[in-house]
Coordinates of C-alpha atoms in Angstrom, one line a residue:
M158 CA -5.2 27.2 -10.7
S159 CA -4.4 25.2 -13.9
R160 CA -5.8 21.7 -14.4
S161 CA -2.2 20.3 -14.7
L162 CA -1.3 21.7 -11.2
L163 CA -4.5 20.3 -9.7
R164 CA -3.8 16.9 -11.2
G165 CA -0.3 17.0 -9.8
L166 CA -1.5 18.0 -6.4
L167 CA -4.1 15.2 -6.4
L168 CA -1.6 12.6 -7.4
F169 CA 1.0 13.7 -4.9
A170 CA -1.6 13.8 -2.1
L171 CA -2.6 10.2 -3.1
A172 CA 1.0 9.2 -3.0
V173 CA 1.5 10.5 0.6
I174 CA -1.8 8.9 1.8
L175 CA -1.1 5.5 0.2
G176 CA 2.6 5.6 1.4
F177 CA 1.2 6.2 5.0
V178 CA -1.2 3.3 4.7
L179 CA 1.4 1.0 3.3
M180 CA 4.0 1.4 6.1
G181 CA 1.3 1.9 8.8
F182 CA -0.1 -1.5 8.0
E183 CA 3.4 -3.0 8.1
M184 CA 3.5 -1.8 11.7
L185 CA 0.1 -3.3 12.4
A186 CA 1.3 -6.6 10.8
S187 CA 3.9 -7.0 13.6
R188 CA 1.0 -6.9 16.1
Y189 CA -0.9 -9.6 14.3
L190 CA 2.2 -11.8 14.1
Y191 CA 3.4 -11.2 17.7
P192 CA 1.0 -13.5 19.6
Y193 CA 1.9 -16.5 17.4
F194 CA 5.5 -15.9 16.2
G195 CA 6.9 -13.4 18.6
G196 CA 8.4 -10.0 18.0
G197 CA 12.1 -10.8 17.6
I198 CA 14.5 -10.2 14.8
N199 CA 13.2 -13.3 12.8
T200 CA 9.7 -11.9 12.7
W201 CA 10.9 -8.4 11.7
A202 CA 13.3 -9.9 9.0
S203 CA 10.3 -11.7 7.5
L204 CA 8.1 -8.6 7.6
I205 CA 10.7 -6.4 6.0
A206 CA 11.6 -8.9 3.3
T207 CA 7.9 -9.4 2.5
V208 CA 7.4 -5.6 2.2
L209 CA 10.4 -5.3 -0.1
V210 CA 9.1 -8.2 -2.3
A211 CA 5.6 -6.6 -2.4
L212 CA 7.2 -3.2 -3.4
M213 CA 9.2 -4.8 -6.2
L214 CA 6.2 -6.7 -7.6
G215 CA 4.0 -3.6 -7.3
Y216 CA 6.5 -1.5 -9.2
L217 CA 6.9 -4.2 -11.8
V218 CA 3.2 -4.9 -12.3
G219 CA 2.3 -1.2 -12.1
G220 CA 4.9 -0.3 -14.7
T221 CA 3.8 -3.0 -17.1
L222 CA 0.1 -2.1 -16.7
V223 CA 0.6 1.6 -17.2
D224 CA 2.5 1.1 -20.4
R225 CA -0.3 -1.1 -21.7
T226 CA -3.1 1.1 -20.7
L227 CA -2.9 4.6 -19.2
S228 CA -6.0 4.0 -17.1
P229 CA -6.5 5.6 -13.6
K230 CA -9.6 3.4 -13.4
L231 CA -7.6 0.2 -13.5
C232 CA -5.2 1.5 -10.8
G233 CA -8.1 2.6 -8.7
A234 CA -9.8 -0.8 -9.0
L235 CA -6.6 -2.5 -7.7
L236 CA -6.6 -0.1 -4.8
V237 CA -10.2 -0.9 -4.0
V238 CA -9.2 -4.7 -4.1
A239 CA -6.3 -3.9 -1.7
G240 CA -8.8 -2.1 0.6
V241 CA -11.3 -5.1 0.6
Y242 CA -8.4 -7.5 1.5
L243 CA -7.2 -5.3 4.3
F244 CA -10.8 -5.0 5.6
S245 CA -11.1 -8.8 5.7
I246 CA -7.9 -9.5 7.7
P247 CA -9.4 -9.2 11.2
L248 CA -12.0 -11.8 10.2
W249 CA -9.6 -14.6 9.5
V250 CA -6.2 -13.8 10.8
D251 CA -6.4 -15.4 14.2
P252 CA -7.8 -18.8 13.2
L253 CA -5.4 -19.0 10.2
F254 CA -2.3 -18.1 12.2
A255 CA -3.3 -20.5 15.0
W256 CA -3.6 -23.2 12.3
M257 CA -0.2 -22.2 10.8
L258 CA 1.5 -22.3 14.2
T259 CA 0.2 -25.9 14.7
S260 CA 0.7 -27.2 11.2
V261 CA 3.9 -25.3 10.0
G262 CA 5.4 -24.2 13.3
D263 CA 7.0 -20.9 14.4
G264 CA 10.3 -21.3 12.5
M265 CA 11.4 -19.5 9.4
T266 CA 8.9 -21.2 7.1
G267 CA 5.9 -20.4 9.3
I268 CA 6.9 -16.8 9.9
I269 CA 7.6 -16.1 6.2
L270 CA 4.3 -17.8 5.2
A271 CA 2.3 -15.8 7.7
A272 CA 3.9 -12.5 6.7
T273 CA 3.3 -13.4 3.0
V274 CA -0.4 -14.1 3.5
L275 CA -0.8 -11.0 5.6
L276 CA 1.2 -8.4 3.5
L277 CA 2.0 -9.5 0.0
L278 CA -1.2 -9.1 -1.9
P279 CA -2.4 -5.8 -0.3
L280 CA 1.0 -4.1 -0.3
T281 CA 1.7 -5.2 -3.9
L282 CA -1.6 -3.7 -5.1
L283 CA -0.9 -0.5 -3.1
S284 CA 2.5 -0.2 -4.7
V285 CA 1.1 -0.3 -8.2
F286 CA 0.0 3.3 -7.7
T287 CA 3.6 4.7 -7.9
P288 CA 4.4 3.8 -11.6
F289 CA 0.9 5.0 -12.5
A290 CA 1.5 8.4 -10.8
V291 CA 4.8 8.8 -12.5
R292 CA 3.4 8.1 -16.0
L293 CA 0.3 10.2 -15.4
L294 CA 2.5 13.2 -14.4
L295 CA 5.0 12.8 -17.1
T296 CA 4.6 15.2 -19.9
S297 CA 8.2 15.6 -21.0
V298 CA 11.3 13.4 -20.7
S299 CA 13.5 16.4 -20.1
F300 CA 12.5 16.4 -16.4
G301 CA 11.5 12.7 -16.1
G302 CA 14.3 12.0 -13.7
R303 CA 13.3 14.8 -11.3
L304 CA 9.6 13.7 -11.6
V305 CA 10.4 10.1 -10.6
G306 CA 12.4 11.5 -7.7
Y307 CA 9.7 13.7 -6.6
V308 CA 7.0 11.0 -6.7
Y309 CA 9.1 8.4 -4.8
G310 CA 10.3 11.2 -2.4
V311 CA 6.7 12.2 -1.6
S312 CA 5.7 8.6 -1.2
T313 CA 8.6 8.0 1.2
V314 CA 7.4 11.0 3.3
G315 CA 4.1 9.1 3.6
N316 CA 6.0 6.0 4.6
V317 CA 7.8 7.7 7.4
L318 CA 4.7 9.4 8.7
G319 CA 2.8 6.0 8.5
T320 CA 5.6 4.3 10.5
L321 CA 5.9 6.9 13.2
V322 CA 2.3 8.1 13.6
T323 CA 0.9 4.5 13.5
T324 CA 3.4 3.2 16.1
F325 CA 3.4 6.1 18.6
M326 CA -0.1 7.6 18.2
L327 CA -2.7 5.5 16.5
V328 CA -2.1 2.0 17.8
P329 CA -2.2 3.0 21.5
S330 CA -5.3 5.0 20.9
F331 CA -7.4 2.7 18.6
G332 CA -5.9 -0.8 18.4
S333 CA -4.8 -2.9 15.5
R334 CA -8.1 -4.2 14.2
A335 CA -9.8 -0.8 14.1
L336 CA -6.9 0.7 12.4
T337 CA -6.7 -2.1 9.9
M338 CA -10.3 -1.4 8.9
A339 CA -9.6 2.4 8.8
F340 CA -6.6 1.8 6.5
A341 CA -8.8 -0.4 4.4
A342 CA -11.3 2.3 4.0
I343 CA -8.6 4.9 3.1
A344 CA -7.1 2.7 0.4
A345 CA -10.5 1.9 -1.1
A346 CA -11.4 5.6 -1.0
C347 CA -8.2 6.5 -2.8
G348 CA -9.1 3.9 -5.4
L349 CA -12.6 5.4 -5.9
V350 CA -11.0 8.8 -6.3
M351 CA -8.9 7.5 -9.1
I352 CA -11.9 5.8 -10.7
L353 CA -14.2 8.8 -10.5
C354 CA -11.4 11.2 -11.7
D355 CA -10.3 9.0 -14.5
R356 CA -10.6 11.6 -17.3
F357 CA -9.2 14.4 -15.2
L358 CA -6.1 12.3 -14.1
R359 CA -5.4 11.4 -17.7
G360 CA -5.6 15.1 -18.7
A361 CA -8.6 14.5 -21.0
E362 CA -10.9 17.3 -21.7
T363 CA -14.3 17.1 -20.1

């Protein structure tokens, strides 16, 4: 099996895994928000809007960074930071949300602020991966459009699986906090893979 094929398989596998974690944690976020802000349409609108903003920022930041430095190590470090942030959430989320509910209230401002604190940073950092994956896989502009479609398509498969599997299987079996820490470990592990495989992912000769 050629090195280029192995690189592609690894990057596509990471895209699926990180897509799973991203949307899986969005489902968990609804569980963190529910005791304080409810589970109605206002909460879900805030969650979805925050996720979309995080995706936008991640794609913009990732695209800018990968044009400046084609470094899997940098992308991997950002994924590790995302994992550390996710791991910390169960430690501070309840007292912070209780304070927000008292100080800001449970209206639009309070819900959006809570969703932003919970989701914006880690999901932005996870989203940085996609532009890096596209650039690392791109060897010819003649099939650039198809490549972008493949990467985003594979990532979306991970999103769909993360949404359904987390909601219907994982949450009932393991609970939100244990799953948050598991997702944190997976995100950090993906980052470490990128750091350790830096030369391989860049196509450099060893």
